[in-house]
Tab-separated table of C-alpha atoms and ligand atoms in Angstrom:
chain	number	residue	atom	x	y	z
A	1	UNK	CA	0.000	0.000	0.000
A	2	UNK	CA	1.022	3.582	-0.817
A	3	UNK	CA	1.895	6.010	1.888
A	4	UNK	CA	-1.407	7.733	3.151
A	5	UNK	CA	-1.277	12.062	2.532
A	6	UNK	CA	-1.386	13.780	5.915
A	7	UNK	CA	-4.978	14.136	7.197
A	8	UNK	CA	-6.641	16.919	5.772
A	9	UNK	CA	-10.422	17.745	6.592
A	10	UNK	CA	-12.898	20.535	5.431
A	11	UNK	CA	-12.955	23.316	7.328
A	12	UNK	CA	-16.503	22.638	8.204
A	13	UNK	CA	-19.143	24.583	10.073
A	14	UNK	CA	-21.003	22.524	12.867
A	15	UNK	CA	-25.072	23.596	13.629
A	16	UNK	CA	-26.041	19.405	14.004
A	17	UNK	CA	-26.765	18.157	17.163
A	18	UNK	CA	-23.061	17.900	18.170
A	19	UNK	CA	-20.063	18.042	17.942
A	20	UNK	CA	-19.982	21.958	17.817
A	21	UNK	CA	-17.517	23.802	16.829
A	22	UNK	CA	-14.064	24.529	18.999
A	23	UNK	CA	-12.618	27.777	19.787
A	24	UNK	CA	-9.143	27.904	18.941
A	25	UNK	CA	-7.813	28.112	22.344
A	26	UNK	CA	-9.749	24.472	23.103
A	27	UNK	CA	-7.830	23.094	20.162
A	28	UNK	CA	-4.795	24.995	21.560
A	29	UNK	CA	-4.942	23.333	24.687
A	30	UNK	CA	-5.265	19.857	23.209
A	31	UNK	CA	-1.964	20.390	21.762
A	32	UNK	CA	-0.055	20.683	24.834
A	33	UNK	CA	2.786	18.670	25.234
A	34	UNK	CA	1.736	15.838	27.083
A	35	UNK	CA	2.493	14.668	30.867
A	36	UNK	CA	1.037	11.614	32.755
A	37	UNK	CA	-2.063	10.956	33.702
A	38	UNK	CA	-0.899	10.752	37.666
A	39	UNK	CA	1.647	13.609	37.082
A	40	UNK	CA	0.993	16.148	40.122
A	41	UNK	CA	0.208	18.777	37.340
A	42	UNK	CA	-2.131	16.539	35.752
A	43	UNK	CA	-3.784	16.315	38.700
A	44	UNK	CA	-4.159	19.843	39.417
A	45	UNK	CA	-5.859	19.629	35.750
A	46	UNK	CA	-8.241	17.250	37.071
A	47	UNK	CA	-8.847	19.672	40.032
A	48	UNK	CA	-9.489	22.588	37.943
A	49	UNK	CA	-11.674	20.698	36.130
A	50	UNK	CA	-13.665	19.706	38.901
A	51	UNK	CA	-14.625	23.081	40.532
A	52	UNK	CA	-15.094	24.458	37.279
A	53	UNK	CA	-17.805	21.037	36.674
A	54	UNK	CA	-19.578	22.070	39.705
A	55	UNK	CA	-19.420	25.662	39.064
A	56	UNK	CA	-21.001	25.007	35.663
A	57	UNK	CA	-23.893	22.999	37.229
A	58	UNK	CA	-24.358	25.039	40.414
A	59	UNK	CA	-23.720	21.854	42.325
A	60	UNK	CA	-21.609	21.230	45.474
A	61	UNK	CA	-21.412	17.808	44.932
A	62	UNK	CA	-17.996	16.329	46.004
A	63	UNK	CA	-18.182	13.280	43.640
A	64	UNK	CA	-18.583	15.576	40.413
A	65	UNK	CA	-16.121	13.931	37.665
A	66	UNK	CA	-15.067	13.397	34.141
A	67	UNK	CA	-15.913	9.868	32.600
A	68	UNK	CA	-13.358	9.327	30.120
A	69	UNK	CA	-15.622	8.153	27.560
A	70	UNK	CA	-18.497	10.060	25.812
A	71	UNK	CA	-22.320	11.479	27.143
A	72	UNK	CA	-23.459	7.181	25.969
A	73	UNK	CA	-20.988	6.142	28.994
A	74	UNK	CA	-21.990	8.653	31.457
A	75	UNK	CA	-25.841	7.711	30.815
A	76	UNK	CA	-24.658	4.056	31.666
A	77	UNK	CA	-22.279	5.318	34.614
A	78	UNK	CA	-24.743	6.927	36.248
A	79	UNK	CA	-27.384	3.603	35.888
A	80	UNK	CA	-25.286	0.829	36.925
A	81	UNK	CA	-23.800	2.539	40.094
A	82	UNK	CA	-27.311	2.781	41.236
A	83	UNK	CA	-29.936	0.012	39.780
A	84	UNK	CA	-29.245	-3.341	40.897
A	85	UNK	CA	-30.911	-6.812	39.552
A	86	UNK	CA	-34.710	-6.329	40.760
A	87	UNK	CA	-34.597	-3.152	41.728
A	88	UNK	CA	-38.022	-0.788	39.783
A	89	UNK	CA	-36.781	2.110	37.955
A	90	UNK	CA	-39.319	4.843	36.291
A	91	UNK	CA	-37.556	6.169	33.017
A	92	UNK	CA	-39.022	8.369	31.178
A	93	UNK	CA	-38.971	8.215	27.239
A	94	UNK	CA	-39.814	11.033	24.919
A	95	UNK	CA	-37.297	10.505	22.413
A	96	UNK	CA	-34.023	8.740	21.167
A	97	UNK	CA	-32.504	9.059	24.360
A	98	UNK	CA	-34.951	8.214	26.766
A	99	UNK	CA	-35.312	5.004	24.725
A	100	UNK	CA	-31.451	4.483	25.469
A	101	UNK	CA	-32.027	5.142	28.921
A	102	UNK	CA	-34.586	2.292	29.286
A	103	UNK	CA	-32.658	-0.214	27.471
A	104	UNK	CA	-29.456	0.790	29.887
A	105	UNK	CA	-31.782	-0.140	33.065
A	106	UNK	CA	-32.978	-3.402	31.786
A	107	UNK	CA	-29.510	-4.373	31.128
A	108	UNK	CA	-28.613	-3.423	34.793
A	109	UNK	CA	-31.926	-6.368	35.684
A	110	UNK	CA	-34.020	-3.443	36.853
A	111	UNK	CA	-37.783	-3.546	36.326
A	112	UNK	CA	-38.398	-0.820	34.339
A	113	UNK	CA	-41.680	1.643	34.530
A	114	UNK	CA	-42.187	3.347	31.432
A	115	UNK	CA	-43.725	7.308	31.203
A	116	UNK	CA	-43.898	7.935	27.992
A	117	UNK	CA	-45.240	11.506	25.682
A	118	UNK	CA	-44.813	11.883	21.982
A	119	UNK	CA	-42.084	12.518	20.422
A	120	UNK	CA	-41.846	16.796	20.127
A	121	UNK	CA	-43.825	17.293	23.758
A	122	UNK	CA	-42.823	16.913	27.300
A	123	UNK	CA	-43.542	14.570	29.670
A	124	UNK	CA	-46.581	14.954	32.041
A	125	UNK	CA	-45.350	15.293	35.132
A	126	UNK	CA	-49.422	13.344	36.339
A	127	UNK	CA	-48.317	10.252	34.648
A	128	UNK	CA	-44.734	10.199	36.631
A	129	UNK	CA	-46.778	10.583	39.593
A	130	UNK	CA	-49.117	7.410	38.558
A	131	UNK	CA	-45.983	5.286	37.588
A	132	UNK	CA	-44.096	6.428	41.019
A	133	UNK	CA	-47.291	5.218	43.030
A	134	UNK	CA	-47.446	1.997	40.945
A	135	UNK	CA	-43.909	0.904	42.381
A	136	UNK	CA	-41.368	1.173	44.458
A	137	UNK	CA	-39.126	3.251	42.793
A	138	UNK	CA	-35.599	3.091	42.979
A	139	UNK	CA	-34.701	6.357	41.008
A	140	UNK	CA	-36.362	8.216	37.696
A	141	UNK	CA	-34.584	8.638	35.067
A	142	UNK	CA	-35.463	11.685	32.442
A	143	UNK	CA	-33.882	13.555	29.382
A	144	UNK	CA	-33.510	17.571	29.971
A	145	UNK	CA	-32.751	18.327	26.511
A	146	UNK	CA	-34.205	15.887	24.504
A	147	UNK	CA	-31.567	16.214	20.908
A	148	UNK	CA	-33.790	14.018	18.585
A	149	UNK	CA	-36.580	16.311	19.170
A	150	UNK	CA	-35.369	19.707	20.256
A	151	UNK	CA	-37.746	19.267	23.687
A	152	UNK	CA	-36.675	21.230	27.208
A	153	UNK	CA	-38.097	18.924	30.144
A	154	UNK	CA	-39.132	21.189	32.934
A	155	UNK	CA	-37.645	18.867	35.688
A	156	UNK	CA	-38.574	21.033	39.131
A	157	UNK	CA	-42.025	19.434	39.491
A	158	UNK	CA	-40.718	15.762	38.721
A	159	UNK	CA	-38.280	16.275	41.121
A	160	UNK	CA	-40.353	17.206	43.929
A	161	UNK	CA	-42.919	13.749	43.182
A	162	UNK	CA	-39.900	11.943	43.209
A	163	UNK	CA	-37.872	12.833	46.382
A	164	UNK	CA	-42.061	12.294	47.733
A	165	UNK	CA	-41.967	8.579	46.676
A	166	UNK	CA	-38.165	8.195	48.079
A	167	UNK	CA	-36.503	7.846	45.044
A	168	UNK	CA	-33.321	9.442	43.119
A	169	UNK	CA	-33.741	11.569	40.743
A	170	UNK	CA	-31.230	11.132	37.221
A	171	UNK	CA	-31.275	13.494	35.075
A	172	UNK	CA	-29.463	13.662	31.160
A	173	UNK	CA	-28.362	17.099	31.028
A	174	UNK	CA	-25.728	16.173	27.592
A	175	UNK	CA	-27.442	18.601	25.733
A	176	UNK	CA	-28.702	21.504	27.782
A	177	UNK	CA	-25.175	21.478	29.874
A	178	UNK	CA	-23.860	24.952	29.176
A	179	UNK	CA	-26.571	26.021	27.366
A	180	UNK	CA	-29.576	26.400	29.247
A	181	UNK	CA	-30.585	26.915	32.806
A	182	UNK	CA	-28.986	24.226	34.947
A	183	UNK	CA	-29.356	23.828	38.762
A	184	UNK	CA	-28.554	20.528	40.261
A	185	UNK	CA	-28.533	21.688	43.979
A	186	UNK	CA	-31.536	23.394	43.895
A	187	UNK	CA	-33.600	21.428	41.256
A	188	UNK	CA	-32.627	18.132	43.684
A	189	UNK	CA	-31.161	16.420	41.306
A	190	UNK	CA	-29.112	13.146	42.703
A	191	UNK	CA	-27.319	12.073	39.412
A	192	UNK	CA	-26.483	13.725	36.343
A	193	UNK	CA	-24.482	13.340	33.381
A	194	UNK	CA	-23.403	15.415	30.315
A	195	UNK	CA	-21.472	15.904	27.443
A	196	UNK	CA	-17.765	17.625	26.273
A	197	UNK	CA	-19.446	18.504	22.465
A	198	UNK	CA	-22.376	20.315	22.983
A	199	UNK	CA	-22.946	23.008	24.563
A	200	UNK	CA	-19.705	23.064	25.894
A	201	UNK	CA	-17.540	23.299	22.626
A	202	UNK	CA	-14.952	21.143	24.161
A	203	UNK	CA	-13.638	17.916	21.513
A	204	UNK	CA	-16.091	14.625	21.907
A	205	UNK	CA	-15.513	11.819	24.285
A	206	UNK	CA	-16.043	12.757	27.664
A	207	UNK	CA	-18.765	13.064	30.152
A	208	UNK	CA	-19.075	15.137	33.109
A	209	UNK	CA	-21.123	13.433	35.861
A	210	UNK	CA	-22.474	14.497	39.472
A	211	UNK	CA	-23.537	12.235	42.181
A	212	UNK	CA	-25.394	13.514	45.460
A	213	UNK	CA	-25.033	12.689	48.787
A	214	UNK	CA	-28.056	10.624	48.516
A	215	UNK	CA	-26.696	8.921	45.650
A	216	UNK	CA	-23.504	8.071	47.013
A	217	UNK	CA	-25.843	6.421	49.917
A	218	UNK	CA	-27.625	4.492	47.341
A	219	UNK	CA	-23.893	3.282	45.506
A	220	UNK	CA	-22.457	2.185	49.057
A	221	UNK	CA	-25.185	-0.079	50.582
A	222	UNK	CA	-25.279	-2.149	46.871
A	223	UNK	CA	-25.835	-5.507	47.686
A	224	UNK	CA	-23.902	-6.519	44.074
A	225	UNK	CA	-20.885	-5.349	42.761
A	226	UNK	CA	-21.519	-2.500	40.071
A	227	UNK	CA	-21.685	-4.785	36.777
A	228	UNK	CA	-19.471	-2.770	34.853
A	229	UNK	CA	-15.335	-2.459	36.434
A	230	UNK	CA	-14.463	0.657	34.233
A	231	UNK	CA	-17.556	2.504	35.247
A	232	UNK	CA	-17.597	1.321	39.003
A	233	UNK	CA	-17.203	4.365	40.947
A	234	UNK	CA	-16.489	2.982	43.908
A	235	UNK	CA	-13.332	2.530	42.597
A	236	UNK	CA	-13.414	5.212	39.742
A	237	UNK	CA	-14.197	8.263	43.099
A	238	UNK	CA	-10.662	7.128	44.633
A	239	UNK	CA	-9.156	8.266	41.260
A	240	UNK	CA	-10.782	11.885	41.332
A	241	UNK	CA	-11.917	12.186	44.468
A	242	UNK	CA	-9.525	10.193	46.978
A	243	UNK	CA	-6.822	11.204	48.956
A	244	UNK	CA	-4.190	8.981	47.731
A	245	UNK	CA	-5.295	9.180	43.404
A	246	UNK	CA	-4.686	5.590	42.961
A	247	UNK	CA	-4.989	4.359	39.328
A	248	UNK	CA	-7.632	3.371	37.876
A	249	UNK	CA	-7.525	3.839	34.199
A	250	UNK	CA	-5.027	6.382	31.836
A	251	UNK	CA	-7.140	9.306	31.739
A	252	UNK	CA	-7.217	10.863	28.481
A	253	UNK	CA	-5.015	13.596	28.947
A	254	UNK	CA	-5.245	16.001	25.301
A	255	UNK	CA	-9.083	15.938	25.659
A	256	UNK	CA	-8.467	16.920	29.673
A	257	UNK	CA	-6.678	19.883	28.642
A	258	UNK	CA	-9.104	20.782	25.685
A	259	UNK	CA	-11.871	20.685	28.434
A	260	UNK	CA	-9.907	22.695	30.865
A	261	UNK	CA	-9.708	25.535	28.118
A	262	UNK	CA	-13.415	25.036	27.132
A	263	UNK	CA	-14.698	25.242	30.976
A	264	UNK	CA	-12.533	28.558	31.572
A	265	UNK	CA	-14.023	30.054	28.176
A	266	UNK	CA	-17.660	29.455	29.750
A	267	UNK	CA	-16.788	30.834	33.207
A	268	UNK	CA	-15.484	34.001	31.466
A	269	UNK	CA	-18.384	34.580	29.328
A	270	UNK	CA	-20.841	33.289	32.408
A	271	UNK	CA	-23.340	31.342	32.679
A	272	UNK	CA	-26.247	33.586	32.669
A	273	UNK	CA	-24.677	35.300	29.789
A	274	UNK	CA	-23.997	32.028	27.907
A	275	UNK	CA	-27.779	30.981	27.969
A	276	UNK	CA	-28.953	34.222	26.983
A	277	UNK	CA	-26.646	34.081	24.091
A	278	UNK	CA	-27.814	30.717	23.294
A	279	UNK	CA	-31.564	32.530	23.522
A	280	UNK	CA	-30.785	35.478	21.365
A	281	UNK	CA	-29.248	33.166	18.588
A	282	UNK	CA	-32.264	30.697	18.514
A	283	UNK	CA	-34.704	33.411	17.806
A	284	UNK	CA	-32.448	35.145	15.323
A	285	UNK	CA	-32.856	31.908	13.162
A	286	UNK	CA	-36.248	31.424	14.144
A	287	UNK	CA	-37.270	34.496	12.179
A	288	UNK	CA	-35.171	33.652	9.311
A	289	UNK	CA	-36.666	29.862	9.073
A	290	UNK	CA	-39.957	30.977	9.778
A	291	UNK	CA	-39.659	33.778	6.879
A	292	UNK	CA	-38.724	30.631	5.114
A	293	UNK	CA	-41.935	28.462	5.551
A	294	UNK	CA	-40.468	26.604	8.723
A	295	UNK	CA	-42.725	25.121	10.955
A	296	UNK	CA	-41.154	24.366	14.564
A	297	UNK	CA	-42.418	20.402	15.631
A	298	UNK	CA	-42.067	21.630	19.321
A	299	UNK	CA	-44.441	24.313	21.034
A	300	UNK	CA	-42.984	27.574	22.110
A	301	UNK	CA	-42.422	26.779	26.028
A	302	UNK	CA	-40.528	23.862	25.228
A	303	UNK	CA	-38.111	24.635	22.808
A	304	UNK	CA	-35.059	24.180	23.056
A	305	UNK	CA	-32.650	27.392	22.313
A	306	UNK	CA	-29.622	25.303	21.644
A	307	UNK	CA	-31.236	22.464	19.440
A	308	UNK	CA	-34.227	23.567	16.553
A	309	UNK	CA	-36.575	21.129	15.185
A	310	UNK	CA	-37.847	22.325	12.142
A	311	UNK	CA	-40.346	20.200	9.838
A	312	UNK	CA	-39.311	19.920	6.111
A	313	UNK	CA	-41.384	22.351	3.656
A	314	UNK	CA	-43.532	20.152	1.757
A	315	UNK	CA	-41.853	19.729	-1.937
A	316	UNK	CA	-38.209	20.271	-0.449
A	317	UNK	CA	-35.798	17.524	-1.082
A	318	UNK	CA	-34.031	17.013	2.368
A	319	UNK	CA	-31.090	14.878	2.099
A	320	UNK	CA	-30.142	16.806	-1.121
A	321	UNK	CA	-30.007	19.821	0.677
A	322	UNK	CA	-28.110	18.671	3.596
A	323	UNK	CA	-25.806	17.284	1.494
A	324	UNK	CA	-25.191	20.065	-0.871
A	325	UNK	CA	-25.280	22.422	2.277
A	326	UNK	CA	-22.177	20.183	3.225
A	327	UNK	CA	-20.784	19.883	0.091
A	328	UNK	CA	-20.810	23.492	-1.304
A	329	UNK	CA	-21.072	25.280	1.795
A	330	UNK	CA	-19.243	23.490	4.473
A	331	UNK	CA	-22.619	23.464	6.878
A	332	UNK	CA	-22.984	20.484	8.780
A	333	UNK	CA	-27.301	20.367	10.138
A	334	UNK	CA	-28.716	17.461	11.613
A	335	UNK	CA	-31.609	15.004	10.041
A	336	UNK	CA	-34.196	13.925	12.189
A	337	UNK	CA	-33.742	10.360	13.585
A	338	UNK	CA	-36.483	7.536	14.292
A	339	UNK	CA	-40.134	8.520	13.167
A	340	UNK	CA	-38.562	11.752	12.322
A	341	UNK	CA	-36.116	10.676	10.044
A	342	UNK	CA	-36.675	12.287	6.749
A	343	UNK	CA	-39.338	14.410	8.175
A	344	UNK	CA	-37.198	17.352	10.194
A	345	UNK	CA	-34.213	18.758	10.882
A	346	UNK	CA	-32.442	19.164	13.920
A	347	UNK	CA	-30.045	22.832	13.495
A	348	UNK	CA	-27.916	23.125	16.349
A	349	UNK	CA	-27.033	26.661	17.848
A	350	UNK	CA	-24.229	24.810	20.634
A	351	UNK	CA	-21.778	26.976	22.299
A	352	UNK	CA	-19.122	28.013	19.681
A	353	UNK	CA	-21.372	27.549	17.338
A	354	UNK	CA	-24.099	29.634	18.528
A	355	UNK	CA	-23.464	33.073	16.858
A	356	UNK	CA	-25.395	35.638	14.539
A	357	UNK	CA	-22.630	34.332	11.877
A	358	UNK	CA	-23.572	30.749	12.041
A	359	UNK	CA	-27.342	32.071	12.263
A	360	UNK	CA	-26.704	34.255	8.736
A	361	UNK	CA	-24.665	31.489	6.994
A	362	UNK	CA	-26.665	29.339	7.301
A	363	UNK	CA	-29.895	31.448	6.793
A	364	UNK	CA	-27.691	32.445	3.420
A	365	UNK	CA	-27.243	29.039	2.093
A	366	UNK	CA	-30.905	27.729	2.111
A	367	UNK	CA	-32.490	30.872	0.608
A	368	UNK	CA	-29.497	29.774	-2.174
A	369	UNK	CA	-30.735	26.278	-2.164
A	370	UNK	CA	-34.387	26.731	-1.508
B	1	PLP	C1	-25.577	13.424	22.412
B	1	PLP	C2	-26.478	12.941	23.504
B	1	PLP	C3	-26.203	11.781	24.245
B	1	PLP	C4	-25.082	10.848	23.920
B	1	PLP	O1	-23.836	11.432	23.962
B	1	PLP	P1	-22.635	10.754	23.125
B	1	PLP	O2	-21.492	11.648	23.470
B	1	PLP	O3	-23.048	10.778	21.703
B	1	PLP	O4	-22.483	9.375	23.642
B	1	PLP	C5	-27.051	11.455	25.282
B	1	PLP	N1	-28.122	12.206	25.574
B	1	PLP	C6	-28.427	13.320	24.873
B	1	PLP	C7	-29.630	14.117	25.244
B	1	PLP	C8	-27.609	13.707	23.819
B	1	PLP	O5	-27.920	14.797	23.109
């Protein structure tokens, strides 16, 4: 075989559901020389990084961490640490990734309770509160932002029913993480995991996640060992949390830096600043879409600023314009995924990529195309 050239990608513009685009001090960071993973200025990194985690999610957690794998792995952290064989676990499903959820707990062995909405609205908060009395709930499980349909959950009220029935609350926050109002403290949320790509603008392939106190209760009175050994956190807290860092797996130290970078860029613009940013920029391409003939699938209250599910104009050919938005102008948008698929798009406004130039680029190349 011939020598391979030296990688060379499109310069490409990123409003899908994720990865977003990187500022250039993220990617600047990820090139730092490397040291080791247990190197004492490594683990200041891993310090840094956890304040600024907390920070980020107004939590005061003490087990708040970095899985070293993407949002998919802290979903699954977060479910076998607490659902044992037999336990009853209420997830809720109102798109791709409360379906993922579900299948997770059954894996674990847990009995799982099902609240389901259509895909596009919200989950009832009445029909938690019939599946919580129908049990004996070990935790609920719900998606904040749901990405396959550009949903926001309101969580406050589900959290109340469930601390009511004794149970822990888990909460997906991959998407809304950095983007949207976040609260884990005050919301009472007892587990929670996110994502590096999103909202953040940090490289894929790692996932913040936050235990509470009550959760931690829940992890050390397991009857069974935690099914999975890389995602254990009995062992995986003595690595970020413990006093003596033992090893426990090499932590991937480039995306550690990139996500360093990435959390000081959101503390410097600040939070309440980021989201309204991430407002602004969502109704700035609603107008445009809508001058279009865009329909939004989700109802005002529940939209998501960060994620926008639009339904297809009828006549227009949608993969051919995603792909020749790709091809000829280097924008990357989302299709829609399960019933959806071929019926919306899913236009990300994440972090980096959440600007009045993405918003007129884009706007630019479908009134081209259209
Ligand atoms: C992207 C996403 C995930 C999965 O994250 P990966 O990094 O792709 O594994 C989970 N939940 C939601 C809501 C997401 O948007």
């Amino acid at each position: 075989m011939e020598n391979l050239k030296e990688l060379n990608t499109s310069t490409r513009v990123l409003m899908g559901p994720g990865p977003s685009d990187v500022h250039s001090r993220v990617l600047r960071a990820m090139s730092t020389p490397l040291v080791g993973h247990l190197d004492p200025e490594f683990l200041m990194v891993m310090d840094d990084i956890k304040v600024m985690v907390q920070e980020t999610l107004q939590t005061q957690n003490p087990l708040t961490f970095v899985v070293s794998a993407p949002g998919s792995a802290g979903m699954e952290c977060c479910l076998v640490n607490l659902l044992e064989p037999g336990d009853e676990a209420v997830i809720c499903i109102h798109g791709v990734f409360g379906t993922r959820l579900a299948d997770i707990a059954e894996r674990c062995g847990a009995k799982v309770i099902k609240v389901e909405a259509d895909w596009g609205t919200p989950i009832d908060p009445n029909n938690v509160k019939k599946a919580l009395a129908s049990c004996k709930p070990k935790l609920v499980a719900i998606v904040h932002a749901e990405t396959s349909t550009g949903v926001l959950q309101p969580l406050e009220e589900i959290s109340k029913m469930t601390k009511e029935a004794g149970a822990l609350l888990v909460v997906d926050a991959v998407t809304s993480f950095c983007g949207t109002e976040l609260k884990v403290d005050e919301w009472g949320i007892d587990a929670l995991y996110s994502g590096s790509q999103k909202c953040l603008s940090a490289p894929p392939g790692l996932s913040p996640v936050t235990f509470s106190q009550a959760a931690i209760d829940v992890l050390e009175n397991r009857k069974t060992k935690v099914q999975s050994w890389f995602l254990d956190l009995t062992m995986v807290k003595n690595y970020w949390a413990g006093a003596k860092r033992a090893y426990h797996h090499t932590a991937p130290v480039s995306a550690m830096f990139a996500m360093r970078e990435a959390l000081r860029i959101v503390l410097e613009e600040g939070l309440e600043n980021r989201f309204e940013r991430h407002r602004k920029n969502h109704e700035l391409l609603r107008d445009g879409l809508e001058r279009l003939g865009f329909e939004f699938l989700v109802s005002e209250p529940y939209r998501l600023p960060m994620l926008n599910a639009v339904r297809i104009p009828a006549g227009v050919d949608e993969a051919l314009v995603r792909k020749r938005l790709l091809d000829e102008y280097n924008i990357e948008i989302g299709g829609g995924l399960g019933p959806f698929a071929g019926k919306i798009w899913r236009i990300g406004l994440m972090g980096e990529s959440a600007t009045p130039n993405h918003v007129n680029m884009l706007m630019a190349a479908l009134k081209q195309l259209m």
